[in-house]
Amino acid sequence: MKKPSLIIGKKQILLAGMTLVLGLAIYINYAYSATGGKIKTTDVVKNQSVNYGESQLVSKDADEDYFAKARLERTTSRDEAVQTLKSIIGGGDATEEERKTASQQAQTMTGLMETENKIESLVKAAGFKDCVVYLDGNNANIVVKTGNKDGLMASEAAKIKDILLSEVSVANENIRIFDVA
């Protein structure tokens, strides 16, 4: 049996670098998607009598195909990340610890994707025209299309927040709800 070496080889450095680049790419895509890219945002709050926690309401003007583009970008980004994790897991030079870590990351990502889809379905079932949810474990960004030109009402934001919190545990200050006009 060959003893494990403590010397870091070129393959391990390359693997660590690729993992860092992947993480950075996922973060940049998430940050870009969370802000909606080039979409202008403004704060809108209606009906102050409803307490909806620390959520922030933001109204946006967007193209009709915003939701399709957002879902495609999110799916593409996640597919690339999953593919990279699969290559790490199936790689012959990865250590058992690297494989376990990659496997855990893949399971976490799969869980987030399933939860995002479930929340989107529940928000649509609550009467909103369309919805895209972005989760990263600590933050939740929800983009909804109400069809209401006056913006998102506080009661609607509270309803969305209730749906979100029924599925995930996120601190109030890390929840952002956007309305796309």
PDB file of N, CA, C and O in Angstrom, residues 8-78:
ATOM      1  N   ILE A   8       2.133  18.647  -2.387  1.00  0.00           N
ATOM      2  CA  ILE A   8       1.051  19.062  -3.276  1.00  0.00           C
ATOM      3  C   ILE A   8       1.594  19.061  -4.694  1.00  0.00           C
ATOM      4  O   ILE A   8       2.565  19.740  -5.001  1.00  0.00           O
ATOM      5  N   GLY A   9       0.932  18.307  -5.549  1.00  0.00           N
ATOM      6  CA  GLY A   9       1.363  18.186  -6.932  1.00  0.00           C
ATOM      7  C   GLY A   9       0.671  19.191  -7.837  1.00  0.00           C
ATOM      8  O   GLY A   9      -0.224  19.936  -7.434  1.00  0.00           O
ATOM      9  N   LYS A  10       1.079  19.172  -9.087  1.00  0.00           N
ATOM     10  CA  LYS A  10       0.517  20.092 -10.072  1.00  0.00           C
ATOM     11  C   LYS A  10      -0.980  19.834 -10.270  1.00  0.00           C
ATOM     12  O   LYS A  10      -1.754  20.772 -10.435  1.00  0.00           O
ATOM     13  N   LYS A  11      -1.371  18.575 -10.245  1.00  0.00           N
ATOM     14  CA  LYS A  11      -2.780  18.248 -10.451  1.00  0.00           C
ATOM     15  C   LYS A  11      -3.648  18.810  -9.323  1.00  0.00           C
ATOM     16  O   LYS A  11      -4.739  19.315  -9.574  1.00  0.00           O
ATOM     17  N   GLN A  12      -3.173  18.727  -8.089  1.00  0.00           N
ATOM     18  CA  GLN A  12      -3.944  19.250  -6.963  1.00  0.00           C
ATOM     19  C   GLN A  12      -4.042  20.772  -7.027  1.00  0.00           C
ATOM     20  O   GLN A  12      -5.091  21.343  -6.733  1.00  0.00           O
ATOM     21  N   ILE A  13      -2.972  21.424  -7.425  1.00  0.00           N
ATOM     22  CA  ILE A  13      -2.996  22.883  -7.561  1.00  0.00           C
ATOM     23  C   ILE A  13      -3.950  23.275  -8.679  1.00  0.00           C
ATOM     24  O   ILE A  13      -4.749  24.213  -8.532  1.00  0.00           O
ATOM     25  N   LEU A  14      -3.891  22.565  -9.793  1.00  0.00           N
ATOM     26  CA  LEU A  14      -4.790  22.842 -10.914  1.00  0.00           C
ATOM     27  C   LEU A  14      -6.248  22.612 -10.498  1.00  0.00           C
ATOM     28  O   LEU A  14      -7.120  23.428 -10.802  1.00  0.00           O
ATOM     29  N   LEU A  15      -6.506  21.537  -9.793  1.00  0.00           N
ATOM     30  CA  LEU A  15      -7.852  21.226  -9.325  1.00  0.00           C
ATOM     31  C   LEU A  15      -8.355  22.305  -8.371  1.00  0.00           C
ATOM     32  O   LEU A  15      -9.495  22.757  -8.483  1.00  0.00           O
ATOM     33  N   ALA A  16      -7.523  22.734  -7.445  1.00  0.00           N
ATOM     34  CA  ALA A  16      -7.913  23.789  -6.510  1.00  0.00           C
ATOM     35  C   ALA A  16      -8.178  25.098  -7.254  1.00  0.00           C
ATOM     36  O   ALA A  16      -9.143  25.807  -6.955  1.00  0.00           O
ATOM     37  N   GLY A  17      -7.347  25.418  -8.233  1.00  0.00           N
ATOM     38  CA  GLY A  17      -7.542  26.629  -9.026  1.00  0.00           C
ATOM     39  C   GLY A  17      -8.831  26.581  -9.810  1.00  0.00           C
ATOM     40  O   GLY A  17      -9.580  27.568  -9.873  1.00  0.00           O
ATOM     41  N   MET A  18      -9.123  25.423 -10.409  1.00  0.00           N
ATOM     42  CA  MET A  18     -10.371  25.277 -11.170  1.00  0.00           C
ATOM     43  C   MET A  18     -11.583  25.404 -10.252  1.00  0.00           C
ATOM     44  O   MET A  18     -12.592  25.990 -10.625  1.00  0.00           O
ATOM     45  N   THR A  19     -11.483  24.857  -9.046  1.00  0.00           N
ATOM     46  CA  THR A  19     -12.571  24.961  -8.079  1.00  0.00           C
ATOM     47  C   THR A  19     -12.802  26.407  -7.684  1.00  0.00           C
ATOM     48  O   THR A  19     -13.949  26.858  -7.583  1.00  0.00           O
ATOM     49  N   LEU A  20     -11.736  27.152  -7.459  1.00  0.00           N
ATOM     50  CA  LEU A  20     -11.867  28.571  -7.120  1.00  0.00           C
ATOM     51  C   LEU A  20     -12.487  29.363  -8.265  1.00  0.00           C
ATOM     52  O   LEU A  20     -13.349  30.214  -8.052  1.00  0.00           O
ATOM     53  N   VAL A  21     -12.046  29.088  -9.489  1.00  0.00           N
ATOM     54  CA  VAL A  21     -12.595  29.790 -10.657  1.00  0.00           C
ATOM     55  C   VAL A  21     -14.074  29.460 -10.805  1.00  0.00           C
ATOM     56  O   VAL A  21     -14.891  30.345 -11.092  1.00  0.00           O
ATOM     57  N   LEU A  22     -14.454  28.210 -10.598  1.00  0.00           N
ATOM     58  CA  LEU A  22     -15.849  27.815 -10.674  1.00  0.00           C
ATOM     59  C   LEU A  22     -16.677  28.546  -9.621  1.00  0.00           C
ATOM     60  O   LEU A  22     -17.752  29.077  -9.913  1.00  0.00           O
ATOM     61  N   GLY A  23     -16.173  28.585  -8.405  1.00  0.00           N
ATOM     62  CA  GLY A  23     -16.871  29.296  -7.337  1.00  0.00           C
ATOM     63  C   GLY A  23     -17.047  30.768  -7.663  1.00  0.00           C
ATOM     64  O   GLY A  23     -18.108  31.350  -7.442  1.00  0.00           O
ATOM     65  N   LEU A  24     -16.003  31.383  -8.198  1.00  0.00           N
ATOM     66  CA  LEU A  24     -16.073  32.792  -8.586  1.00  0.00           C
ATOM     67  C   LEU A  24     -17.093  32.991  -9.704  1.00  0.00           C
ATOM     68  O   LEU A  24     -17.894  33.936  -9.661  1.00  0.00           O
ATOM     69  N   ALA A  25     -17.112  32.095 -10.679  1.00  0.00           N
ATOM     70  CA  ALA A  25     -18.065  32.207 -11.784  1.00  0.00           C
ATOM     71  C   ALA A  25     -19.501  32.081 -11.278  1.00  0.00           C
ATOM     72  O   ALA A  25     -20.386  32.826 -11.711  1.00  0.00           O
ATOM     73  N   ILE A  26     -19.737  31.168 -10.356  1.00  0.00           N
ATOM     74  CA  ILE A  26     -21.079  30.995  -9.793  1.00  0.00           C
ATOM     75  C   ILE A  26     -21.480  32.255  -9.032  1.00  0.00           C
ATOM     76  O   ILE A  26     -22.602  32.742  -9.162  1.00  0.00           O
ATOM     77  N   TYR A  27     -20.572  32.802  -8.225  1.00  0.00           N
ATOM     78  CA  TYR A  27     -20.878  34.007  -7.464  1.00  0.00           C
ATOM     79  C   TYR A  27     -21.172  35.186  -8.392  1.00  0.00           C
ATOM     80  O   TYR A  27     -22.139  35.920  -8.186  1.00  0.00           O
ATOM     81  N   ILE A  28     -20.370  35.377  -9.439  1.00  0.00           N
ATOM     82  CA  ILE A  28     -20.587  36.490 -10.371  1.00  0.00           C
ATOM     83  C   ILE A  28     -21.928  36.325 -11.068  1.00  0.00           C
ATOM     84  O   ILE A  28     -22.687  37.288 -11.205  1.00  0.00           O
ATOM     85  N   ASN A  29     -22.242  35.118 -11.505  1.00  0.00           N
ATOM     86  CA  ASN A  29     -23.532  34.875 -12.155  1.00  0.00           C
ATOM     87  C   ASN A  29     -24.681  35.152 -11.196  1.00  0.00           C
ATOM     88  O   ASN A  29     -25.672  35.766 -11.559  1.00  0.00           O
ATOM     89  N   TYR A  30     -24.547  34.711  -9.950  1.00  0.00           N
ATOM     90  CA  TYR A  30     -25.582  34.945  -8.948  1.00  0.00           C
ATOM     91  C   TYR A  30     -25.745  36.438  -8.705  1.00  0.00           C
ATOM     92  O   TYR A  30     -26.864  36.953  -8.679  1.00  0.00           O
ATOM     93  N   ALA A  31     -24.644  37.152  -8.528  1.00  0.00           N
ATOM     94  CA  ALA A  31     -24.724  38.592  -8.283  1.00  0.00           C
ATOM     95  C   ALA A  31     -25.342  39.312  -9.473  1.00  0.00           C
ATOM     96  O   ALA A  31     -26.163  40.214  -9.304  1.00  0.00           O
ATOM     97  N   TYR A  32     -24.970  38.916 -10.666  1.00  0.00           N
ATOM     98  CA  TYR A  32     -25.531  39.525 -11.878  1.00  0.00           C
ATOM     99  C   TYR A  32     -27.015  39.211 -11.991  1.00  0.00           C
ATOM    100  O   TYR A  32     -27.826  40.078 -12.271  1.00  0.00           O
ATOM    101  N   SER A  33     -27.374  37.980 -11.738  1.00  0.00           N
ATOM    102  CA  SER A  33     -28.776  37.576 -11.839  1.00  0.00           C
ATOM    103  C   SER A  33     -29.616  38.226 -10.745  1.00  0.00           C
ATOM    104  O   SER A  33     -30.764  38.590 -10.979  1.00  0.00           O
ATOM    105  N   ALA A  34     -29.062  38.343  -9.549  1.00  0.00           N
ATOM    106  CA  ALA A  34     -29.806  38.923  -8.438  1.00  0.00           C
ATOM    107  C   ALA A  34     -30.129  40.391  -8.684  1.00  0.00           C
ATOM    108  O   ALA A  34     -31.165  40.888  -8.242  1.00  0.00           O
ATOM    109  N   THR A  35     -29.257  41.089  -9.382  1.00  0.00           N
ATOM    110  CA  THR A  35     -29.514  42.497  -9.681  1.00  0.00           C
ATOM    111  C   THR A  35     -30.268  42.648 -10.979  1.00  0.00           C
ATOM    112  O   THR A  35     -30.697  43.746 -11.315  1.00  0.00           O
ATOM    113  N   GLY A  36     -30.429  41.579 -11.714  1.00  0.00           N
ATOM    114  CA  GLY A  36     -31.177  41.633 -12.962  1.00  0.00           C
ATOM    115  C   GLY A  36     -30.391  42.216 -14.109  1.00  0.00           C
ATOM    116  O   GLY A  36     -30.947  42.660 -15.097  1.00  0.00           O
ATOM    117  N   GLY A  37     -29.097  42.244 -14.007  1.00  0.00           N
ATOM    118  CA  GLY A  37     -28.266  42.746 -15.103  1.00  0.00           C
ATOM    119  C   GLY A  37     -28.431  44.230 -15.302  1.00  0.00           C
ATOM    120  O   GLY A  37     -28.119  45.023 -14.436  1.00  0.00           O
ATOM    121  N   LYS A  38     -28.962  44.623 -16.442  1.00  0.00           N
ATOM    122  CA  LYS A  38     -29.090  46.027 -16.799  1.00  0.00           C
ATOM    123  C   LYS A  38     -30.438  46.613 -16.392  1.00  0.00           C
ATOM    124  O   LYS A  38     -30.766  47.718 -16.773  1.00  0.00           O
ATOM    125  N   ILE A  39     -31.206  45.874 -15.620  1.00  0.00           N
ATOM    126  CA  ILE A  39     -32.545  46.308 -15.274  1.00  0.00           C
ATOM    127  C   ILE A  39     -32.482  47.355 -14.164  1.00  0.00           C
ATOM    128  O   ILE A  39     -31.818  47.171 -13.151  1.00  0.00           O
ATOM    129  N   LYS A  40     -33.179  48.462 -14.356  1.00  0.00           N
ATOM    130  CA  LYS A  40     -33.217  49.556 -13.393  1.00  0.00           C
ATOM    131  C   LYS A  40     -34.102  49.159 -12.218  1.00  0.00           C
ATOM    132  O   LYS A  40     -35.193  48.636 -12.396  1.00  0.00           O
ATOM    133  N   THR A  41     -33.651  49.421 -10.986  1.00  0.00           N
ATOM    134  CA  THR A  41     -34.449  49.101  -9.806  1.00  0.00           C
ATOM    135  C   THR A  41     -34.737  50.363  -9.021  1.00  0.00           C
ATOM    136  O   THR A  41     -33.935  51.276  -8.960  1.00  0.00           O
ATOM    137  N   THR A  42     -35.914  50.393  -8.419  1.00  0.00           N
ATOM    138  CA  THR A  42     -36.307  51.475  -7.530  1.00  0.00           C
ATOM    139  C   THR A  42     -37.074  50.878  -6.375  1.00  0.00           C
ATOM    140  O   THR A  42     -37.755  49.858  -6.520  1.00  0.00           O
ATOM    141  N   ASP A  43     -36.978  51.491  -5.214  1.00  0.00           N
ATOM    142  CA  ASP A  43     -37.690  50.993  -4.039  1.00  0.00           C
ATOM    143  C   ASP A  43     -39.160  51.392  -4.106  1.00  0.00           C
ATOM    144  O   ASP A  43     -39.482  52.534  -4.414  1.00  0.00           O
ATOM    145  N   VAL A  44     -40.036  50.443  -3.805  1.00  0.00           N
ATOM    146  CA  VAL A  44     -41.468  50.706  -3.765  1.00  0.00           C
ATOM    147  C   VAL A  44     -42.027  50.007  -2.536  1.00  0.00           C
ATOM    148  O   VAL A  44     -41.819  48.810  -2.357  1.00  0.00           O
ATOM    149  N   VAL A  45     -42.731  50.737  -1.672  1.00  0.00           N
ATOM    150  CA  VAL A  45     -43.381  50.140  -0.517  1.00  0.00           C
ATOM    151  C   VAL A  45     -44.808  50.662  -0.471  1.00  0.00           C
ATOM    152  O   VAL A  45     -45.034  51.859  -0.515  1.00  0.00           O
ATOM    153  N   LYS A  46     -45.770  49.756  -0.383  1.00  0.00           N
ATOM    154  CA  LYS A  46     -47.190  50.104  -0.315  1.00  0.00           C
ATOM    155  C   LYS A  46     -47.773  49.558   0.983  1.00  0.00           C
ATOM    156  O   LYS A  46     -47.322  48.555   1.500  1.00  0.00           O
ATOM    157  N   ASN A  47     -48.817  50.234   1.476  1.00  0.00           N
ATOM    158  CA  ASN A  47     -49.591  49.759   2.621  1.00  0.00           C
ATOM    159  C   ASN A  47     -48.691  49.436   3.810  1.00  0.00           C
ATOM    160  O   ASN A  47     -48.437  48.289   4.122  1.00  0.00           O
ATOM    161  N   GLN A  48     -48.237  50.428   4.506  1.00  0.00           N
ATOM    162  CA  GLN A  48     -47.301  50.278   5.615  1.00  0.00           C
ATOM    163  C   GLN A  48     -47.871  49.511   6.805  1.00  0.00           C
ATOM    164  O   GLN A  48     -47.133  49.126   7.684  1.00  0.00           O
ATOM    165  N   SER A  49     -49.190  49.276   6.852  1.00  0.00           N
ATOM    166  CA  SER A  49     -49.793  48.632   8.008  1.00  0.00           C
ATOM    167  C   SER A  49     -49.454  47.141   8.103  1.00  0.00           C
ATOM    168  O   SER A  49     -49.586  46.565   9.164  1.00  0.00           O
ATOM    169  N   VAL A  50     -49.011  46.512   7.019  1.00  0.00           N
ATOM    170  CA  VAL A  50     -48.672  45.092   7.040  1.00  0.00           C
ATOM    171  C   VAL A  50     -47.197  44.944   7.367  1.00  0.00           C
ATOM    172  O   VAL A  50     -46.340  45.547   6.730  1.00  0.00           O
ATOM    173  N   ASN A  51     -46.874  44.133   8.371  1.00  0.00           N
ATOM    174  CA  ASN A  51     -45.493  43.898   8.749  1.00  0.00           C
ATOM    175  C   ASN A  51     -44.973  42.699   7.967  1.00  0.00           C
ATOM    176  O   ASN A  51     -45.388  41.579   8.186  1.00  0.00           O
ATOM    177  N   TYR A  52     -44.064  42.942   7.073  1.00  0.00           N
ATOM    178  CA  TYR A  52     -43.513  41.855   6.266  1.00  0.00           C
ATOM    179  C   TYR A  52     -42.053  41.600   6.599  1.00  0.00           C
ATOM    180  O   TYR A  52     -41.313  41.046   5.815  1.00  0.00           O
ATOM    181  N   GLY A  53     -41.616  41.989   7.758  1.00  0.00           N
ATOM    182  CA  GLY A  53     -40.254  41.721   8.208  1.00  0.00           C
ATOM    183  C   GLY A  53     -39.261  42.661   7.589  1.00  0.00           C
ATOM    184  O   GLY A  53     -39.561  43.807   7.283  1.00  0.00           O
ATOM    185  N   GLU A  54     -38.068  42.170   7.395  1.00  0.00           N
ATOM    186  CA  GLU A  54     -36.975  42.969   6.874  1.00  0.00           C
ATOM    187  C   GLU A  54     -36.830  42.860   5.364  1.00  0.00           C
ATOM    188  O   GLU A  54     -35.840  43.276   4.808  1.00  0.00           O
ATOM    189  N   SER A  55     -37.794  42.263   4.689  1.00  0.00           N
ATOM    190  CA  SER A  55     -37.722  42.117   3.239  1.00  0.00           C
ATOM    191  C   SER A  55     -37.703  43.484   2.593  1.00  0.00           C
ATOM    192  O   SER A  55     -38.268  44.443   3.102  1.00  0.00           O
ATOM    193  N   GLN A  56     -37.044  43.567   1.455  1.00  0.00           N
ATOM    194  CA  GLN A  56     -36.987  44.808   0.712  1.00  0.00           C
ATOM    195  C   GLN A  56     -37.772  44.633  -0.572  1.00  0.00           C
ATOM    196  O   GLN A  56     -37.638  43.631  -1.254  1.00  0.00           O
ATOM    197  N   LEU A  57     -38.604  45.625  -0.887  1.00  0.00           N
ATOM    198  CA  LEU A  57     -39.379  45.582  -2.105  1.00  0.00           C
ATOM    199  C   LEU A  57     -38.711  46.457  -3.146  1.00  0.00           C
ATOM    200  O   LEU A  57     -38.316  47.572  -2.864  1.00  0.00           O
ATOM    201  N   VAL A  58     -38.598  45.945  -4.332  1.00  0.00           N
ATOM    202  CA  VAL A  58     -37.968  46.685  -5.412  1.00  0.00           C
ATOM    203  C   VAL A  58     -38.806  46.482  -6.658  1.00  0.00           C
ATOM    204  O   VAL A  58     -39.226  45.372  -6.953  1.00  0.00           O
ATOM    205  N   SER A  59     -39.054  47.539  -7.412  1.00  0.00           N
ATOM    206  CA  SER A  59     -39.829  47.436  -8.637  1.00  0.00           C
ATOM    207  C   SER A  59     -38.892  47.555  -9.827  1.00  0.00           C
ATOM    208  O   SER A  59     -37.931  48.310  -9.800  1.00  0.00           O
ATOM    209  N   LYS A  60     -39.180  46.829 -10.912  1.00  0.00           N
ATOM    210  CA  LYS A  60     -38.334  46.837 -12.099  1.00  0.00           C
ATOM    211  C   LYS A  60     -39.175  46.960 -13.350  1.00  0.00           C
ATOM    212  O   LYS A  60     -40.286  46.463 -13.418  1.00  0.00           O
ATOM    213  N   ASP A  61     -38.618  47.593 -14.381  1.00  0.00           N
ATOM    214  CA  ASP A  61     -39.184  47.545 -15.725  1.00  0.00           C
ATOM    215  C   ASP A  61     -38.318  46.570 -16.499  1.00  0.00           C
ATOM    216  O   ASP A  61     -37.105  46.670 -16.497  1.00  0.00           O
ATOM    217  N   ALA A  62     -38.928  45.588 -17.169  1.00  0.00           N
ATOM    218  CA  ALA A  62     -38.137  44.550 -17.822  1.00  0.00           C
ATOM    219  C   ALA A  62     -38.793  44.098 -19.120  1.00  0.00           C
ATOM    220  O   ALA A  62     -39.956  44.346 -19.367  1.00  0.00           O
ATOM    221  N   ASP A  63     -38.020  43.407 -19.923  1.00  0.00           N
ATOM    222  CA  ASP A  63     -38.541  42.795 -21.140  1.00  0.00           C
ATOM    223  C   ASP A  63     -39.500  41.678 -20.773  1.00  0.00           C
ATOM    224  O   ASP A  63     -39.450  41.128 -19.680  1.00  0.00           O
ATOM    225  N   GLU A  64     -40.368  41.318 -21.726  1.00  0.00           N
ATOM    226  CA  GLU A  64     -41.323  40.241 -21.489  1.00  0.00           C
ATOM    227  C   GLU A  64     -40.633  38.909 -21.242  1.00  0.00           C
ATOM    228  O   GLU A  64     -41.130  38.062 -20.514  1.00  0.00           O
ATOM    229  N   ASP A  65     -39.481  38.717 -21.829  1.00  0.00           N
ATOM    230  CA  ASP A  65     -38.801  37.428 -21.697  1.00  0.00           C
ATOM    231  C   ASP A  65     -37.758  37.420 -20.580  1.00  0.00           C
ATOM    232  O   ASP A  65     -36.878  36.576 -20.564  1.00  0.00           O
ATOM    233  N   TYR A  66     -37.873  38.320 -19.624  1.00  0.00           N
ATOM    234  CA  TYR A  66     -36.929  38.360 -18.514  1.00  0.00           C
ATOM    235  C   TYR A  66     -36.871  37.021 -17.785  1.00  0.00           C
ATOM    236  O   TYR A  66     -35.798  36.513 -17.480  1.00  0.00           O
ATOM    237  N   PHE A  67     -38.033  36.465 -17.497  1.00  0.00           N
ATOM    238  CA  PHE A  67     -38.084  35.235 -16.716  1.00  0.00           C
ATOM    239  C   PHE A  67     -37.466  34.060 -17.467  1.00  0.00           C
ATOM    240  O   PHE A  67     -36.762  33.246 -16.877  1.00  0.00           O
ATOM    241  N   ALA A  68     -37.695  33.988 -18.756  1.00  0.00           N
ATOM    242  CA  ALA A  68     -37.090  32.917 -19.555  1.00  0.00           C
ATOM    243  C   ALA A  68     -35.571  33.054 -19.569  1.00  0.00           C
ATOM    244  O   ALA A  68     -34.846  32.068 -19.403  1.00  0.00           O
ATOM    245  N   LYS A  69     -35.087  34.278 -19.746  1.00  0.00           N
ATOM    246  CA  LYS A  69     -33.640  34.511 -19.744  1.00  0.00           C
ATOM    247  C   LYS A  69     -33.036  34.190 -18.382  1.00  0.00           C
ATOM    248  O   LYS A  69     -31.972  33.571 -18.292  1.00  0.00           O
ATOM    249  N   ALA A  70     -33.697  34.625 -17.330  1.00  0.00           N
ATOM    250  CA  ALA A  70     -33.184  34.388 -15.979  1.00  0.00           C
ATOM    251  C   ALA A  70     -33.100  32.900 -15.680  1.00  0.00           C
ATOM    252  O   ALA A  70     -32.100  32.420 -15.133  1.00  0.00           O
ATOM    253  N   ARG A  71     -34.145  32.154 -16.035  1.00  0.00           N
ATOM    254  CA  ARG A  71     -34.121  30.709 -15.801  1.00  0.00           C
ATOM    255  C   ARG A  71     -33.027  30.029 -16.615  1.00  0.00           C
ATOM    256  O   ARG A  71     -32.340  29.131 -16.135  1.00  0.00           O
ATOM    257  N   LEU A  72     -32.862  30.471 -17.870  1.00  0.00           N
ATOM    258  CA  LEU A  72     -31.834  29.886 -18.733  1.00  0.00           C
ATOM    259  C   LEU A  72     -30.438  30.164 -18.173  1.00  0.00           C
ATOM    260  O   LEU A  72     -29.601  29.253 -18.106  1.00  0.00           O
ATOM    261  N   GLU A  73     -30.182  31.391 -17.744  1.00  0.00           N
ATOM    262  CA  GLU A  73     -28.876  31.727 -17.163  1.00  0.00           C
ATOM    263  C   GLU A  73     -28.620  30.931 -15.890  1.00  0.00           C
ATOM    264  O   GLU A  73     -27.522  30.417 -15.681  1.00  0.00           O
ATOM    265  N   ARG A  74     -29.639  30.827 -15.034  1.00  0.00           N
ATOM    266  CA  ARG A  74     -29.491  30.078 -13.786  1.00  0.00           C
ATOM    267  C   ARG A  74     -29.222  28.609 -14.080  1.00  0.00           C
ATOM    268  O   ARG A  74     -28.325  27.995 -13.501  1.00  0.00           O
ATOM    269  N   THR A  75     -29.969  28.028 -15.006  1.00  0.00           N
ATOM    270  CA  THR A  75     -29.800  26.621 -15.358  1.00  0.00           C
ATOM    271  C   THR A  75     -28.435  26.370 -15.982  1.00  0.00           C
ATOM    272  O   THR A  75     -27.763  25.391 -15.631  1.00  0.00           O
ATOM    273  N   THR A  76     -28.018  27.249 -16.876  1.00  0.00           N
ATOM    274  CA  THR A  76     -26.705  27.094 -17.516  1.00  0.00           C
ATOM    275  C   THR A  76     -25.591  27.145 -16.490  1.00  0.00           C
ATOM    276  O   THR A  76     -24.680  26.316 -16.493  1.00  0.00           O
ATOM    277  N   SER A  77     -25.660  28.114 -15.601  1.00  0.00           N
ATOM    278  CA  SER A  77     -24.641  28.253 -14.561  1.00  0.00           C
ATOM    279  C   SER A  77     -24.589  27.021 -13.670  1.00  0.00           C
ATOM    280  O   SER A  77     -23.515  26.490 -13.379  1.00  0.00           O
ATOM    281  N   ARG A  78     -25.741  26.554 -13.240  1.00  0.00           N
ATOM    282  CA  ARG A  78     -25.791  25.380 -12.365  1.00  0.00           C
ATOM    283  C   ARG A  78     -25.333  24.123 -13.100  1.00  0.00           C
ATOM    284  O   ARG A  78     -24.653  23.286 -12.526  1.00  0.00           O
TER     285      ARG A  78
END
